[in-house]
Coordinates of C-alpha atoms in Angstrom, one line a residue:
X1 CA 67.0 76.3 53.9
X2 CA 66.2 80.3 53.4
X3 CA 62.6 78.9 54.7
X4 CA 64.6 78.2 58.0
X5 CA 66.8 81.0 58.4
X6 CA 63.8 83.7 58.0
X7 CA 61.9 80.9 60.8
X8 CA 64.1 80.8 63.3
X9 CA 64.4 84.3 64.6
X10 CA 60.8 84.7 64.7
X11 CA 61.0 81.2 66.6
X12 CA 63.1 83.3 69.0
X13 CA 61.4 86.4 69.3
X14 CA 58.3 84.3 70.6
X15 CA 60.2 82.6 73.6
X16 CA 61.0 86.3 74.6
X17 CA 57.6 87.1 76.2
X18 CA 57.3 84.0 77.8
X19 CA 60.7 83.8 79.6
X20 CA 59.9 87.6 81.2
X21 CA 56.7 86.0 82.4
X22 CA 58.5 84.3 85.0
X23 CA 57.4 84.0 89.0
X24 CA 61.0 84.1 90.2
X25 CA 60.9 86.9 92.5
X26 CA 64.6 89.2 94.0
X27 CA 64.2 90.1 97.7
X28 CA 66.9 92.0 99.7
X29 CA 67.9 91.9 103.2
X30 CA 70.2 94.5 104.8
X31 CA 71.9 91.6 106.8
X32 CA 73.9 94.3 108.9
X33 CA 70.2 95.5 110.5
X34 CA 69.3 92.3 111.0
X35 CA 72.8 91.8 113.1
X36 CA 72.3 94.4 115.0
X37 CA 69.4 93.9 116.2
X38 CA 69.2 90.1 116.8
X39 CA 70.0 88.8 120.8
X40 CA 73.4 87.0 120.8
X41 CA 75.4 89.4 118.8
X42 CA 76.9 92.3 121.3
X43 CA 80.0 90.2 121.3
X44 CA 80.2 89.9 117.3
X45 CA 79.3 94.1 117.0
X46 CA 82.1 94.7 119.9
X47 CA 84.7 92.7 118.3
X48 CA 84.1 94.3 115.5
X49 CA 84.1 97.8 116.5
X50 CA 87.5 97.5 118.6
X51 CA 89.4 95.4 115.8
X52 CA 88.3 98.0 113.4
X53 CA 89.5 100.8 116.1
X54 CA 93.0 98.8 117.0
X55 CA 93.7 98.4 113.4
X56 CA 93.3 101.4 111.8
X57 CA 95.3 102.9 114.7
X58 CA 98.1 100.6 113.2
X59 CA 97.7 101.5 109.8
X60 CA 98.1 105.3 111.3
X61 CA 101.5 103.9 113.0
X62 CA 102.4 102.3 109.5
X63 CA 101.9 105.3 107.5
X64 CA 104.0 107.1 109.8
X65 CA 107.1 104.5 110.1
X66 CA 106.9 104.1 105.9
X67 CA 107.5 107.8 105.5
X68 CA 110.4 107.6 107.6
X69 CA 111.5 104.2 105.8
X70 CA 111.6 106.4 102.7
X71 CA 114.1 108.6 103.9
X72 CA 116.2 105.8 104.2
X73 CA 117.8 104.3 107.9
X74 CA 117.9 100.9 108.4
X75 CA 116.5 101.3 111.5
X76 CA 113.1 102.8 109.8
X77 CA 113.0 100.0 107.5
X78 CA 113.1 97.6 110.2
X79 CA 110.6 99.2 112.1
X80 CA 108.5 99.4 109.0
X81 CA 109.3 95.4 108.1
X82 CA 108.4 94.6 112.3
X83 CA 105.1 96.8 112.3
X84 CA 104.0 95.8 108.7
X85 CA 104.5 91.6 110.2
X86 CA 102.7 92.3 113.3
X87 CA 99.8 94.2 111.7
X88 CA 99.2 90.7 109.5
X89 CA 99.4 89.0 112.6
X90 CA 96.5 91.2 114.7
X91 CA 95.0 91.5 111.3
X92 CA 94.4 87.8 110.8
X93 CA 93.5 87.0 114.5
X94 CA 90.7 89.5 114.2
X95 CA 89.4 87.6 111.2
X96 CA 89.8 84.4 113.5
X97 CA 87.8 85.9 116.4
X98 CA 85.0 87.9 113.7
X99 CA 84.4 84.4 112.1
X100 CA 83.8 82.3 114.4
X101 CA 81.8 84.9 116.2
X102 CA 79.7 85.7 113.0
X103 CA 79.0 81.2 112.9
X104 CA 76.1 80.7 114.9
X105 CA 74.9 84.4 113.8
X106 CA 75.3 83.7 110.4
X107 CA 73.4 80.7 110.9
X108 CA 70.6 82.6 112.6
X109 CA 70.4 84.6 109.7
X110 CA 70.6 82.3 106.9
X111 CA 67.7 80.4 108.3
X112 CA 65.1 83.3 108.8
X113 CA 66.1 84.4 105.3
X114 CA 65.4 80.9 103.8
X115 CA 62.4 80.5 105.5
X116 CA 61.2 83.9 105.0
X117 CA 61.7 83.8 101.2
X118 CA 60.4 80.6 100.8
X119 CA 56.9 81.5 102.6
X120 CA 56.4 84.6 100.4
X121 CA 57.7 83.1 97.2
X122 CA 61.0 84.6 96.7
X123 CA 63.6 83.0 94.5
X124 CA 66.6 84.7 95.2
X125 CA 67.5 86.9 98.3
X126 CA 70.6 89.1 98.1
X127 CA 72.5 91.1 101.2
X128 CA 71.3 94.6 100.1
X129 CA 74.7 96.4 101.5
X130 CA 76.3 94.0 99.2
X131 CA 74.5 94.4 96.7
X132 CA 74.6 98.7 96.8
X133 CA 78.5 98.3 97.0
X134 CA 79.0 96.5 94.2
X135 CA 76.2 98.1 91.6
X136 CA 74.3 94.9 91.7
X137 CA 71.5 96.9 92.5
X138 CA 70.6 99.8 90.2
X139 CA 67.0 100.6 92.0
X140 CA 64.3 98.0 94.1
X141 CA 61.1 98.4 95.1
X142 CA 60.8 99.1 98.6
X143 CA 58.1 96.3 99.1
X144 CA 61.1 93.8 98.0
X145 CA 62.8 94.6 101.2
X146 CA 62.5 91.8 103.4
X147 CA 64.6 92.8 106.3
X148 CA 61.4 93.4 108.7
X149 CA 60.2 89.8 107.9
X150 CA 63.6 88.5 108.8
X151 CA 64.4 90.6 112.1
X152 CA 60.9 89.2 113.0
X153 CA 62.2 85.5 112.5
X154 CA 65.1 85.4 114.3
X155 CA 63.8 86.9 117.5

């Protein structure tokens, strides 16, 4: 039994080399480039640029109606309550109109990046805006951008 315990890490440590000798290989794409710059997507980039616009001039008019909600009038507070129901409202036909506008770009996309990746042996792809935001990505190699290869695709 001690035999064993004194084997098995050892047993362990050996599989270690061999599982960082892997050919899987990371890629990024900065998807937003790719947008862009692809034909088909001036109505996806302009919706996108005038709901942006339109709702952060509500949030502006929210700001302004909550301080005067704090001070107290009913009035205020239904004003606040009225704007704060209608911004929902714009907010979520906006993500209506973006998503079915993104569809067939999305689409588009996901096919050039699967068939790019698989021709130069790429396991895994990852949106590199994405992947900045959220730390995913510490540092990459520039030659692991494949953003060039894909914009090439899907033209």
């Amino acid at each position: 039994m001690n035999r064993f315990l004194i084997l098995a890490p050892l047993a362990l440590l050996a599989t270690v080399p061999h599982a960082q000798q892997s050919k899987n290989r990371v890629g990024v794409v900065n998807v937003q480039n790719v947008i862009k710059n692809m034909s088909g997507s001036k109505t996806y980039l302009d919706l996108n640029t005038k709901s942006s616009a339109d709702l952060k001039a509500r949030q502006a008019t929210l700001q302004t109606l909550a301080g005067k909600a704090a001070r107290g009038t009913a009035a205020d507070k239904a004003a606040l309550t009225k704007a704060q129901q209608d911004y929902a409202k714009v907010r979520d036909g906006y993500v209506k109109q973006i998503e079915t506008a993104f569809k067939p770009l999305a689409t588009k996309v996901n096919t050039a990046v699967a068939k790019v990746a698989k021709t130069n042996g790429y396991s895994i792809v990852l949106d590199a805006n994405v992947a900045n935001a959220t730390n995913l990505i510490v540092h990459a190699n520039t030659a692991v951008d494949l953003t060039q290869a894909v914009l090439k695709e899907v033209k």
